[in-house]
């Protein structure tokens, strides 16, 4: 028998002192021997590859080989040092993941891209309070972080460099409605330095863009509520959109690639025009406590909004520079359909130590690799090809995954079955999932097979479905992780999984292994649960003879969206009829496919289904999602091609982004606005119709 799988761990592994190691070896040998006992077929020489569909016991082998020891060990090593994308310590993290994949005998490669990243050089913030004559230096880093710290000082990547001096003014979340409230209270924000609180559905770059539009000269942002405890400061990107700014729409691979100049209009469009910095909630409280002027938003941690009398003197200097980023990719080649792809992905780069964000997910990904590898030694091979992807530079704007998707667009568009994303796998208690609706059923089914990590007498599904707020499964319109290029650009059905939300150490220096052990997941059972759901989804998508997609769920969700839209548009002079009839077409197609699947399953038992017939049906299931793509994309954000799920300029609707943009358009005449809404309704209707025709699989 081959040596146990973890003897190849790097020598620095210290958690595996020998008694523990021996214990795990014994456990694993037990699992293997239990498995072989059960089958009476100990394989001295491995038999030809089998899939989980042919041998359901592989599913139990996968579930039974979960281990909190291995996951916690992976996480501990990944989080020893900060590993910001493009910096030297990030290559140690690359090596860690690569070495593990390779030591598990998985075919592994690294894809490099040369992209424009952004780092801080110098920053300062002083306050001129009305009660003292000399300015007061405000802290911009976390307490205890000296200038020699290996953690990058808090900053906003891609903020322009700049200095500004102006009265401090509080702008709440920095939304249009917030500025409207300020204006009606007689507050003029022009020439001021704005203090904004993160939230209200506003991305960092949206806050800065809106502030610039209002004449603000610099922005400082803090995280209120649960966020930013203990002086934590939330780093983040203020780049608009996703992917490398210099190679919009194509992969930034190698040296011989077209790159736009940094002064190109298309590049500049994505950078904010006003400088910004993140500050701690404590620093924000000092500034806000010194303001006079109008009372607004009395319910929150602010009394008066200013402007002034406090002045802020703001300076930020950063540099945007070319850096190499690296995706690490392990491939498990499919035995029957190697040209059909199931992609599991997680990013690896972190603002600081990244214990939650994102390496709880990376630890889970490596553990899935370990467990799949174990199954391969037992003779398993997936029917379709599985990719395990560790992305780089997600924090700067999903750059690693986006470059890869852009580079491989034609192959992914024609061969990718699904993408399953995990970013912050564990942030605390409570399971959360987002998915495109045809994946709802399989997601639910899989969570019924996994034990709840916090209540071992129930399944994950039981607790999830009884304690979670409706809806149980969220939709993936917002751009907050690596599913964006797969779903919004390439139309690949996608899932996103995580435990807990709104964790207080988000993007701060306190996102460490210690925090995880103390608060996030003391026994690493939630990590195991996420890995199990993630890995099982991968197994079903790669091995089920018929891809487990149910488009009737999509129909239901689209009907629900249309109903919400109807209520919103009751007073408008537009018709939803085009969408309603295209959903009807999709329903007819989905019902037809459901019958075909039922028939095929019956015939399969009699062995009457040819490989080709099954594949033709699977291709229709796979391609239907691509129908929602539109070559012109969302107006003003054309890289985003999906007309059902994608980012709107104000994330109020959560679906049909083009329609949402038209509804919340405020600069047009009412008649033009109505016409634009109607046009966007027609575009969505045509997209749904394309999906229906793809699902039917016949030319009209
Ligand atoms: C990728 O970049 C790294 C670091 O710059 C380099 O060591 C490695 O050789 C590159 N790999 C490939 C496949 O180009
Ligand atoms: C001046 O005001 C600031 C902000 O309100 C406060 O933090 C500080 O303690 C005050 N200083 C003095 C000397 O009163
Ligand atoms: C703002 O701070 C800079 C140093 O960071 C200083 O040179 C400048 O004079 C200050 N401006 C005012 C108005 O205090
Ligand atoms: C759509 O579904 C959500 C979640 O299940 C539900 O809360 C909402 O009421 C539904 N909306 C309509 C208009 O049916
Ligand atoms: C793994 O879980 C067990 C309980 O099931 C616990 O005793 C142990 O401490 C956990 N190990 C780690 C490394 O968290």
XYZ file of C-alpha atoms and ligand atoms in Angstrom:
770
model
C 0.000 0.000 0.000
C 1.164 3.487 -0.767
C 2.483 5.554 2.148
C -0.060 7.619 4.100
C -0.834 10.864 2.411
C 0.417 13.378 4.910
C 3.939 12.122 5.390
C 4.844 14.524 2.612
C 3.921 17.624 4.575
C 6.644 20.259 4.708
C 9.154 19.671 7.497
C 8.013 22.770 9.330
C 4.849 20.908 10.339
C 4.959 20.876 14.104
C 1.398 20.029 15.038
C 2.130 16.529 13.857
C 4.256 15.389 16.714
C 4.490 11.671 16.388
C 1.703 10.414 18.709
C -0.852 12.571 16.948
C 0.505 11.610 13.582
C 0.318 7.960 14.474
C -3.234 8.449 15.630
C -4.225 9.924 12.307
C -2.423 7.260 10.348
C -4.381 4.676 12.312
C -7.661 6.479 11.715
C -7.001 6.673 8.013
C -5.930 3.057 7.784
C -9.142 2.186 9.628
C -11.169 4.103 7.091
C -9.412 2.398 4.247
C -9.734 -1.052 5.774
C -13.364 -0.477 6.719
C -13.940 0.434 3.156
C -12.194 -2.599 1.780
C -13.885 -4.923 4.299
C -17.199 -3.594 3.215
C -16.451 -4.466 -0.361
C -14.554 -7.706 0.037
C -12.306 -6.497 -2.776
C -9.016 -5.307 -1.328
C -7.284 -3.813 -4.362
C -3.591 -4.739 -4.343
C -3.364 -3.365 -7.857
C -5.963 -0.646 -8.362
C -8.910 -1.698 -10.541
C -9.917 0.452 -13.508
C -11.222 3.834 -12.344
C -14.731 3.926 -10.924
C -16.919 6.959 -10.408
C -18.967 7.739 -7.325
C -22.108 7.115 -9.342
C -21.017 3.523 -10.004
C -19.826 3.146 -6.426
C -21.809 5.221 -3.934
C -19.466 4.040 -1.117
C -16.981 6.591 -2.427
C -19.373 9.207 -1.084
C -19.078 7.723 2.414
C -15.338 7.406 1.982
C -15.266 11.111 1.221
C -17.444 12.019 4.199
C -15.674 9.676 6.617
C -12.214 10.960 5.788
C -13.013 14.491 7.023
C -10.498 15.607 9.632
C -10.309 18.749 11.739
C -6.638 18.002 12.512
C -5.501 18.282 8.921
C -7.602 21.388 8.231
C -6.410 23.236 11.337
C -2.832 22.345 10.471
C -3.180 23.689 6.932
C -4.682 26.899 8.260
C -1.968 27.371 10.846
C 0.750 27.146 8.209
C -1.016 29.304 5.663
C -1.427 32.092 8.241
C 2.100 32.196 9.723
C 2.845 35.376 7.753
C 0.777 37.969 5.930
C 0.637 37.178 2.209
C -0.577 40.167 0.292
C -0.737 39.547 -3.466
C 2.431 40.471 -5.362
C 4.659 40.573 -2.242
C 7.461 38.072 -1.453
C 5.641 36.230 1.394
C 2.820 35.474 -1.018
C 5.091 33.098 -2.936
C 5.552 31.032 0.234
C 1.780 30.569 0.267
C 1.913 29.585 -3.420
C 4.551 26.976 -2.581
C 2.561 25.676 0.356
C -0.532 24.994 -1.741
C 1.444 23.705 -4.728
C 3.577 21.361 -2.610
C 0.473 19.920 -0.997
C -1.341 19.323 -4.259
C 1.781 17.693 -5.698
C 2.451 15.547 -2.652
C -1.092 14.235 -3.044
C -0.109 13.141 -6.564
C -2.431 15.612 -8.223
C -1.369 17.014 -11.573
C -0.582 20.625 -10.634
C 0.416 23.768 -12.483
C 0.792 27.468 -11.791
C -0.554 30.192 -14.077
C 1.270 33.529 -13.799
C -0.104 36.921 -14.753
C 1.560 40.292 -14.804
C -0.960 42.797 -13.532
C -1.218 46.278 -12.065
C -1.435 46.118 -8.255
C -1.366 48.984 -5.749
C 0.509 49.529 -2.460
C 0.806 52.316 0.129
C 3.931 54.428 0.589
C 2.921 57.086 3.077
C -0.217 58.282 4.794
C -1.114 60.744 7.517
C -4.198 62.276 9.024
C -4.207 65.179 11.452
C -7.145 66.899 13.052
C -7.359 70.581 13.914
C -9.882 70.625 16.755
C -11.462 73.902 17.789
C -10.385 73.447 21.425
C -6.620 73.246 20.811
C -4.242 75.305 18.727
C -1.902 72.524 17.635
C -3.024 69.771 15.260
C -3.495 66.238 16.607
C -2.009 63.281 14.748
C -4.651 60.563 14.369
C -3.565 56.898 14.320
C -3.913 55.168 10.938
C -2.722 51.711 11.923
C -3.914 49.110 14.381
C -2.572 49.391 17.943
C 0.570 47.321 18.361
C 1.458 47.475 14.680
C 4.814 49.216 14.565
C 6.359 50.565 11.410
C 8.418 47.353 11.204
C 5.282 45.196 11.180
C 5.051 42.666 8.370
C 1.380 43.575 8.012
C 0.688 46.191 5.350
C -0.520 49.471 6.836
C -4.211 50.147 6.263
C -4.944 51.647 2.820
C -7.293 51.597 -0.119
C -5.713 49.901 -3.116
C -5.834 52.096 -6.265
C -6.689 55.247 -4.324
C -5.036 58.181 -6.091
C -2.257 59.892 -4.153
C -3.201 63.269 -2.814
C -3.374 65.769 0.007
C -6.451 67.577 1.133
C -7.332 70.023 3.878
C -10.936 70.691 4.708
C -13.713 70.634 7.253
C -14.777 67.192 8.413
C -18.333 66.223 7.486
C -20.231 63.024 8.216
C -21.986 61.501 5.182
C -23.424 58.317 6.709
C -23.023 55.505 4.098
C -22.345 58.011 1.339
C -25.424 57.118 -0.707
C -27.377 59.515 -2.898
C -30.129 59.595 -0.291
C -27.591 60.502 2.417
C -26.371 63.508 0.432
C -29.982 64.451 -0.203
C -30.641 64.411 3.551
C -27.524 66.532 4.144
C -28.535 69.019 1.474
C -32.028 69.390 2.880
C -30.504 70.079 6.316
C -28.494 72.853 4.679
C -25.159 71.021 4.866
C -22.746 71.863 2.062
C -20.137 69.124 1.615
C -18.111 70.856 -1.122
C -14.431 71.122 -0.208
C -14.912 68.954 2.888
C -13.162 65.753 3.958
C -15.977 63.213 4.280
C -16.214 60.629 7.048
C -18.241 57.677 5.750
C -19.445 54.571 7.483
C -19.161 51.300 5.511
C -22.481 49.695 4.689
C -25.830 50.514 3.166
C -25.108 48.348 0.134
C -22.314 50.678 -0.990
C -18.972 49.292 -2.176
C -15.886 51.292 -1.251
C -15.456 52.547 -4.787
C -19.111 53.583 -5.003
C -18.671 55.657 -1.816
C -15.629 57.444 -3.241
C -17.187 57.974 -6.657
C -20.327 59.488 -5.132
C -18.256 61.697 -2.804
C -16.216 62.986 -5.751
C -19.431 63.775 -7.620
C -20.547 65.877 -4.624
C -17.346 67.909 -4.456
C -15.777 66.178 -1.446
C -11.950 66.465 -1.510
C -10.982 63.263 0.387
C -12.774 60.399 2.133
C -12.012 58.472 5.304
C -14.060 55.314 5.920
C -14.661 53.316 9.043
C -16.521 50.145 9.870
C -19.175 50.514 12.537
C -21.389 48.000 14.276
C -19.623 44.695 14.861
C -16.791 45.690 12.562
C -13.447 47.176 13.394
C -13.307 46.191 17.077
C -10.216 46.882 19.120
C -8.817 49.465 16.769
C -9.042 47.250 13.677
C -8.941 49.038 10.338
C -10.595 47.611 7.232
C -8.269 47.538 4.229
C -9.783 47.124 0.792
C -9.801 47.956 -2.879
C -11.483 50.986 -4.441
C -11.064 49.736 -8.010
C -14.298 49.752 -9.990
C -15.221 46.451 -11.677
C -13.076 43.312 -11.721
C -9.818 42.102 -13.254
C -6.508 43.712 -14.185
C -7.100 47.357 -15.155
C -4.572 47.216 -18.015
C -6.019 44.146 -19.776
C -9.796 44.608 -19.706
C -11.476 41.567 -21.253
C -8.363 39.518 -22.007
C -5.866 37.519 -19.946
C -2.733 39.307 -18.675
C -0.533 36.264 -19.262
C 3.188 36.298 -19.965
C 5.104 39.240 -21.392
C 3.767 39.464 -24.923
C 0.348 40.855 -24.204
C -1.412 44.040 -25.198
C -1.607 46.409 -22.246
C -3.409 49.711 -22.074
C -1.447 52.667 -20.749
C -2.256 53.839 -17.231
C -3.481 57.095 -18.763
C -5.896 55.324 -21.096
C -9.474 56.482 -20.560
C -10.698 52.936 -20.057
C -8.150 52.425 -17.255
C -8.707 55.795 -15.596
C -12.457 55.193 -15.594
C -11.901 52.411 -13.039
C -9.806 54.471 -10.611
C -11.407 56.884 -8.167
C -10.610 60.565 -8.647
C -10.612 61.399 -4.944
C -8.169 59.930 -2.426
C -9.387 57.810 0.466
C -8.138 55.976 3.545
C -9.675 53.549 6.010
C -9.679 54.468 9.716
C -10.690 52.595 12.871
C -14.082 53.048 14.513
C -12.229 54.580 17.477
C -10.529 57.224 15.336
C -13.822 57.958 13.611
C -15.469 58.439 17.016
C -12.900 61.087 17.975
C -13.553 63.046 14.773
C -17.325 62.643 14.863
C -17.519 63.574 18.540
C -15.968 66.953 17.737
C -18.451 67.973 15.028
C -21.120 70.620 15.362
C -23.931 71.578 13.014
C -27.094 69.714 12.106
C -28.513 66.705 13.936
C -29.145 63.891 11.463
C -29.232 60.090 11.802
C -29.586 60.381 15.565
C -30.128 56.648 15.848
C -26.477 55.851 15.132
C -23.156 56.706 16.695
C -23.218 60.316 15.493
C -24.715 63.364 17.120
C -23.984 66.242 14.739
C -22.737 65.963 11.171
C -20.686 69.136 10.705
C -19.172 70.444 8.556
C -16.490 71.396 11.058
C -15.474 73.070 13.179
C -12.813 70.313 13.069
C -10.533 70.441 10.039
C -8.812 67.334 8.705
C -5.425 67.402 7.033
C -5.284 64.293 4.848
C -2.345 62.838 2.925
C -2.079 59.558 1.041
C 0.735 58.453 -1.222
C 0.596 55.096 -2.914
C 2.106 53.444 -5.939
C 0.473 51.375 -8.620
C 2.956 48.905 -10.046
C 3.249 45.772 -12.137
C 3.437 42.561 -10.117
C 3.321 38.840 -10.808
C 0.330 36.983 -9.447
C -0.006 33.202 -9.420
C -2.973 30.860 -9.554
C -2.262 27.299 -8.407
C -4.389 24.707 -10.189
C -4.707 20.968 -9.571
C -6.443 18.867 -12.197
C -8.149 15.506 -11.698
C -8.778 14.317 -15.197
C -12.203 12.864 -15.948
C -12.239 9.229 -17.033
C -15.224 9.429 -19.377
C -15.683 13.092 -20.235
C -12.322 14.763 -19.646
C -13.584 17.746 -21.651
C -16.342 18.609 -19.176
C -15.123 20.765 -16.303
C -16.216 21.135 -12.700
C -14.260 23.965 -11.073
C -13.765 24.419 -7.316
C -12.109 27.717 -6.417
C -10.915 29.836 -3.510
C -8.549 32.773 -3.375
C -5.315 32.573 -1.418
C -4.085 36.170 -1.174
C -4.949 38.062 2.006
C -4.732 41.646 3.258
C -3.088 40.390 6.438
C -2.806 36.858 7.928
C -6.041 35.822 6.260
C -7.220 33.175 8.728
C -10.848 33.834 7.849
C -10.416 35.722 4.605
C -9.634 33.604 2.638
C -7.511 30.825 4.063
C -10.270 29.082 6.009
C -11.374 28.305 2.461
C -7.855 27.402 1.314
C -7.473 24.960 4.209
C -10.788 23.389 3.191
C -9.664 23.220 -0.450
C -6.434 21.406 0.447
C -8.425 19.045 2.629
C -10.728 18.248 -0.287
C -7.613 17.534 -2.351
C -6.416 15.172 0.394
C -9.757 13.395 0.526
C -10.148 13.121 -3.269
C -6.599 11.812 -3.441
C -7.419 9.182 -0.849
C -10.393 8.090 -2.930
C -8.208 7.906 -6.025
C -5.993 5.447 -4.200
C -9.088 3.376 -3.651
C -9.716 3.312 -7.374
C -11.970 6.340 -7.825
C -11.737 8.658 -10.758
C -14.309 11.303 -11.640
C -16.293 10.960 -14.838
C -15.751 14.655 -15.648
C -12.591 16.669 -14.981
C -12.300 18.440 -11.623
C -10.201 21.599 -11.222
C -9.083 22.734 -7.758
C -8.092 26.386 -8.102
C -6.256 28.642 -5.666
C -6.635 32.196 -6.986
C -4.364 35.173 -6.398
C -5.122 38.916 -6.052
C -8.841 38.541 -5.360
C -8.587 41.345 -2.812
C -7.541 43.824 -5.487
C -10.614 43.037 -7.599
C -10.969 39.285 -8.385
C -7.862 39.615 -10.566
C -6.430 36.049 -10.566
C -9.738 34.354 -11.336
C -10.793 37.006 -13.843
C -7.569 36.785 -15.865
C -7.900 32.990 -15.943
C -11.552 33.111 -17.028
C -10.780 35.699 -19.707
C -7.843 33.664 -20.999
C -9.896 30.441 -21.085
C -13.225 31.961 -22.062
C -13.946 29.813 -25.127
C -13.090 26.567 -23.328
C -15.039 27.473 -20.213
C -17.981 28.705 -22.253
C -18.240 25.388 -24.083
C -17.103 22.943 -21.395
C -17.601 24.234 -17.837
C -20.467 22.512 -16.017
C -20.303 24.547 -12.802
C -18.095 26.714 -10.583
C -18.178 26.252 -6.802
C -16.648 29.095 -4.819
C -15.610 29.347 -1.202
C -13.981 32.551 0.008
C -14.227 33.119 3.775
C -15.226 29.529 4.584
C -15.661 30.189 8.294
C -16.470 33.566 9.849
C -18.551 32.273 12.770
C -21.740 30.228 13.300
C -24.566 29.617 10.816
C -24.448 28.224 7.292
C -24.986 30.475 4.250
C -25.190 29.614 0.587
C -25.745 31.426 -2.659
C -26.342 29.724 -6.003
C -27.826 30.025 -9.426
C -31.258 28.404 -9.020
C -30.777 25.226 -11.100
C -28.316 24.154 -8.377
C -30.758 24.620 -5.470
C -31.861 20.974 -5.350
C -28.419 19.417 -5.327
C -27.211 21.943 -2.769
C -30.075 21.036 -0.442
C -29.553 17.325 -1.030
C -25.865 17.539 -0.192
C -26.476 19.456 3.048
C -28.726 16.588 4.137
C -25.722 14.269 4.048
C -23.448 16.422 6.200
C -23.621 16.495 9.997
C -24.203 19.901 11.536
C -20.897 21.033 13.052
C -22.551 22.645 16.082
C -25.373 20.135 16.715
C -24.032 16.689 16.031
C -27.456 15.057 16.313
C -28.841 16.866 13.290
C -27.886 17.366 9.684
C -26.546 20.633 8.410
C -29.744 21.004 6.382
C -32.042 20.740 9.429
C -30.392 23.615 11.310
C -29.825 25.667 8.193
C -33.432 25.418 7.003
C -34.991 26.026 10.420
C -32.820 28.893 11.654
C -31.956 30.812 8.508
C -33.878 33.864 7.374
C -35.692 33.595 4.051
C -34.567 33.129 1.411
C -32.632 30.012 2.252
C -30.419 30.287 -0.816
C -29.212 33.711 -1.884
C -28.595 34.796 -5.461
C -25.248 35.912 -6.754
C -25.757 39.392 -8.188
C -23.206 41.196 -6.059
C -19.559 41.191 -6.993
C -17.823 40.137 -3.806
C -15.819 37.062 -4.713
C -14.371 34.934 -7.502
C -17.697 33.615 -8.766
C -18.109 36.984 -10.531
C -16.071 36.195 -13.677
C -17.521 32.675 -13.937
C -21.158 33.665 -13.587
C -21.354 37.309 -14.665
C -18.908 37.078 -17.564
C -18.901 33.427 -18.702
C -22.417 32.313 -17.674
C -21.224 29.271 -15.709
C -23.745 28.076 -13.075
C -22.194 28.935 -9.700
C -22.368 28.310 -5.966
C -20.864 30.243 -3.042
C -20.652 28.736 0.467
C -19.674 30.034 3.921
C -20.221 29.767 7.659
C -21.010 32.935 9.627
C -21.101 36.509 8.373
C -20.033 40.068 9.210
C -17.043 38.931 11.257
C -15.481 41.795 13.227
C -11.858 41.311 12.139
C -12.643 41.636 8.392
C -9.551 42.895 6.494
C -7.796 43.874 9.740
C -4.495 42.770 11.273
C -6.546 40.686 13.733
C -7.733 38.177 11.117
C -5.333 35.578 12.499
C -5.173 31.896 13.407
C -5.596 32.889 17.068
C -8.843 34.684 16.288
C -10.099 31.600 14.447
C -9.290 29.293 17.350
C -10.756 31.685 19.909
C -13.899 32.851 18.116
C -14.392 31.624 14.571
C -14.203 27.845 14.851
C -12.447 26.539 17.985
C -12.614 22.867 16.955
C -12.549 23.329 13.186
C -15.805 21.438 12.813
C -17.331 24.224 10.700
C -14.323 24.018 8.413
C -14.990 20.298 8.040
C -18.647 20.939 7.245
C -17.875 23.493 4.535
C -15.259 21.177 3.027
C -17.772 18.328 3.025
C -20.539 20.310 1.328
C -18.076 21.775 -1.161
C -16.421 18.439 -1.967
C -19.712 16.553 -2.223
C -21.098 19.136 -4.633
C -17.949 18.595 -6.685
C -18.466 14.831 -6.641
C -22.090 15.024 -7.766
C -21.403 17.539 -10.500
C -18.445 15.530 -11.767
C -19.923 12.048 -11.387
C -23.702 12.012 -11.638
C -24.508 10.481 -15.048
C -27.061 13.244 -15.594
C -25.886 16.647 -14.368
C -27.992 17.435 -11.274
C -29.558 20.690 -12.529
C -33.220 21.522 -12.068
C -34.388 24.407 -14.230
C -37.849 24.380 -12.679
C -36.207 26.067 -9.671
C -34.937 28.747 -12.035
C -38.474 29.203 -13.356
C -39.873 29.610 -9.842
C -37.193 32.112 -8.918
C -37.721 34.095 -12.129
C -41.465 34.182 -11.452
C -40.748 35.452 -7.953
C -38.381 38.134 -9.320
C -40.978 39.185 -11.869
C -43.603 39.451 -9.180
C -41.339 41.704 -7.077
C -40.667 43.806 -10.153
C -44.387 44.042 -10.878
C -45.029 45.467 -7.423
C -42.212 47.969 -7.863
C -43.436 49.115 -11.283
C -47.164 49.269 -10.514
C -47.312 52.994 -11.174
C -45.099 52.931 -14.236
C -46.258 52.757 -17.803
C -44.340 49.600 -18.706
C -45.374 46.042 -19.509
C -43.814 42.948 -18.020
C -45.543 40.768 -20.556
C -42.350 39.969 -22.540
C -40.683 38.525 -19.426
C -43.770 36.627 -18.358
C -44.100 34.874 -21.693
C -40.394 34.033 -21.925
C -40.529 32.491 -18.438
C -43.432 30.410 -19.735
C -41.191 29.176 -22.535
C -38.471 28.312 -20.042
C -41.009 26.448 -17.942
C -42.137 24.380 -20.923
C -38.522 23.517 -21.712
C -37.744 22.687 -18.066
C -40.756 20.373 -17.833
C -39.815 18.681 -21.085
C -36.267 18.098 -19.804
C -37.598 16.768 -16.532
C -39.660 14.161 -18.417
C -36.696 13.272 -20.591
C -34.513 12.779 -17.534
C -37.105 10.527 -15.932
C -37.377 8.453 -19.081
C -33.620 8.260 -19.463
C -33.205 7.031 -15.882
C -35.688 4.231 -16.550
C -33.981 3.260 -19.772
C -30.616 3.441 -18.094
C -31.596 0.605 -15.784
C -32.191 -1.478 -18.884
C -28.860 -0.299 -20.287
C -30.469 1.363 -23.284
C -28.892 4.818 -22.990
C -25.925 5.543 -25.193
C -23.131 7.722 -23.872
C -23.814 10.195 -26.644
C -27.521 10.563 -25.859
C -26.749 11.269 -22.229
C -24.151 13.785 -23.209
C -26.539 15.588 -25.537
C -28.970 16.037 -22.669
C -26.187 17.139 -20.314
C -24.986 19.698 -22.835
C -28.426 21.283 -22.923
C -28.439 21.465 -19.116
C -24.984 23.016 -19.191
C -25.645 25.529 -21.986
C -28.998 26.866 -20.789
C -27.311 29.254 -18.321
C -25.212 30.740 -21.160
C -28.466 31.925 -22.725
C -28.735 34.619 -20.043
C -25.561 36.229 -21.389
C -25.866 39.164 -23.732
C -22.980 40.264 -25.922
C -23.624 43.931 -25.135
C -23.804 43.263 -21.411
C -25.075 45.670 -18.797
C -25.157 49.253 -20.044
C -22.099 51.146 -18.832
C -20.546 47.936 -17.439
C -20.350 45.855 -20.559
C -17.932 43.281 -19.198
C -20.871 42.029 -17.106
C -22.815 39.938 -19.617
C -25.427 38.163 -17.472
C -28.795 39.909 -17.613
C -30.465 38.005 -14.754
C -27.693 38.163 -12.135
C -25.074 40.896 -12.112
C -24.222 44.142 -10.369
C -26.540 47.123 -10.674
C -25.259 50.601 -9.853
C -27.424 50.542 -6.720
C -27.855 47.049 -5.336
C -31.495 47.421 -4.357
C -33.169 44.864 -6.596
C -30.725 41.937 -6.531
C -31.633 40.675 -10.031
C -32.159 41.990 -13.613
C -29.367 44.587 -13.171
C -30.135 46.392 -16.437
C -33.758 46.885 -15.405
C -32.631 48.008 -11.936
C -30.303 50.631 -13.413
C -33.107 51.973 -15.576
C -35.532 52.144 -12.646
C -33.127 54.071 -10.406
C -31.935 56.330 -13.220
C -32.412 59.900 -12.016
C -30.958 62.069 -14.773
C -33.481 61.354 -17.558
C -36.884 62.756 -18.367
C -39.677 60.545 -17.109
C -40.719 59.500 -20.621
C -37.168 58.496 -21.537
C -36.812 56.621 -18.291
C -39.998 54.601 -18.965
C -38.760 53.789 -22.468
C -35.438 52.627 -21.104
C -37.071 50.394 -18.483
C -39.213 48.831 -21.201
C -36.166 48.259 -23.402
C -34.305 46.580 -20.527
C -37.367 44.399 -19.882
C -37.268 43.258 -23.486
C -33.555 42.457 -23.192
C -34.154 40.277 -20.115
C -37.055 38.571 -21.903
C -34.830 37.748 -24.880
C -32.141 36.385 -22.532
C -34.635 34.068 -20.839
C -35.889 32.989 -24.237
C -32.350 32.135 -25.323
C -31.978 29.983 -22.204
C -35.268 28.230 -22.977
C -34.214 27.475 -26.542
C -30.813 26.192 -25.376
C -32.528 23.936 -22.856
C -34.893 22.576 -25.509
C -31.774 21.956 -27.551
C -33.366 22.416 -30.949
C -33.090 25.071 -33.566
C -36.304 26.956 -34.174
C 5.811 32.240 -12.361
O 6.411 33.273 -11.623
C 7.293 32.817 -10.628
C 7.700 33.997 -9.759
O 7.981 35.132 -10.529
C 8.481 32.128 -11.299
O 9.371 31.656 -10.324
C 7.950 30.957 -12.102
O 8.982 30.351 -12.825
C 6.857 31.397 -13.063
N 6.223 30.207 -13.614
C 5.868 30.117 -14.868
C 5.187 28.850 -15.262
O 6.081 30.995 -15.680
C -10.553 68.551 22.152
O -11.574 67.887 21.413
C -11.280 66.552 21.014
C -12.393 66.056 20.113
O -13.647 66.262 20.663
C -11.118 65.691 22.257
O -10.805 64.351 21.869
C -10.015 66.269 23.112
O -9.907 65.559 24.312
C -10.240 67.750 23.426
N -9.036 68.304 24.024
C -9.065 69.128 25.064
C -7.752 69.600 25.498
O -10.102 69.435 25.594
C -0.975 69.262 6.387
O 0.023 68.310 6.703
C 1.205 68.465 5.944
C 2.174 67.379 6.366
O 1.607 66.129 6.284
C 1.813 69.831 6.139
O 2.914 69.977 5.286
C 0.782 70.893 5.829
O 1.288 72.152 6.139
C -0.480 70.660 6.621
N -1.496 71.605 6.199
C -2.150 72.388 7.080
C -3.138 73.349 6.506
O -1.995 72.284 8.284
C -39.922 35.821 -3.344
O -39.255 34.933 -2.482
C -38.846 35.505 -1.273
C -37.990 34.521 -0.544
O -38.526 33.247 -0.554
C -40.073 35.891 -0.482
O -39.694 36.451 0.759
C -40.835 36.898 -1.290
O -42.016 37.223 -0.624
C -41.158 36.376 -2.666
N -41.666 37.488 -3.422
C -42.755 37.409 -4.157
C -43.193 38.689 -4.794
O -43.356 36.370 -4.318
C -11.065 18.058 16.631
O -12.317 17.746 17.198
C -12.240 17.115 18.476
C -13.648 16.830 18.959
O -14.404 16.226 17.979
C -11.556 17.998 19.476
O -11.402 17.328 20.690
C -10.199 18.403 18.929
O -9.606 19.334 19.799
C -10.333 19.028 17.553
N -9.033 19.296 17.007
C -8.656 20.523 16.616
C -7.298 20.627 16.079
O -9.371 21.486 16.732
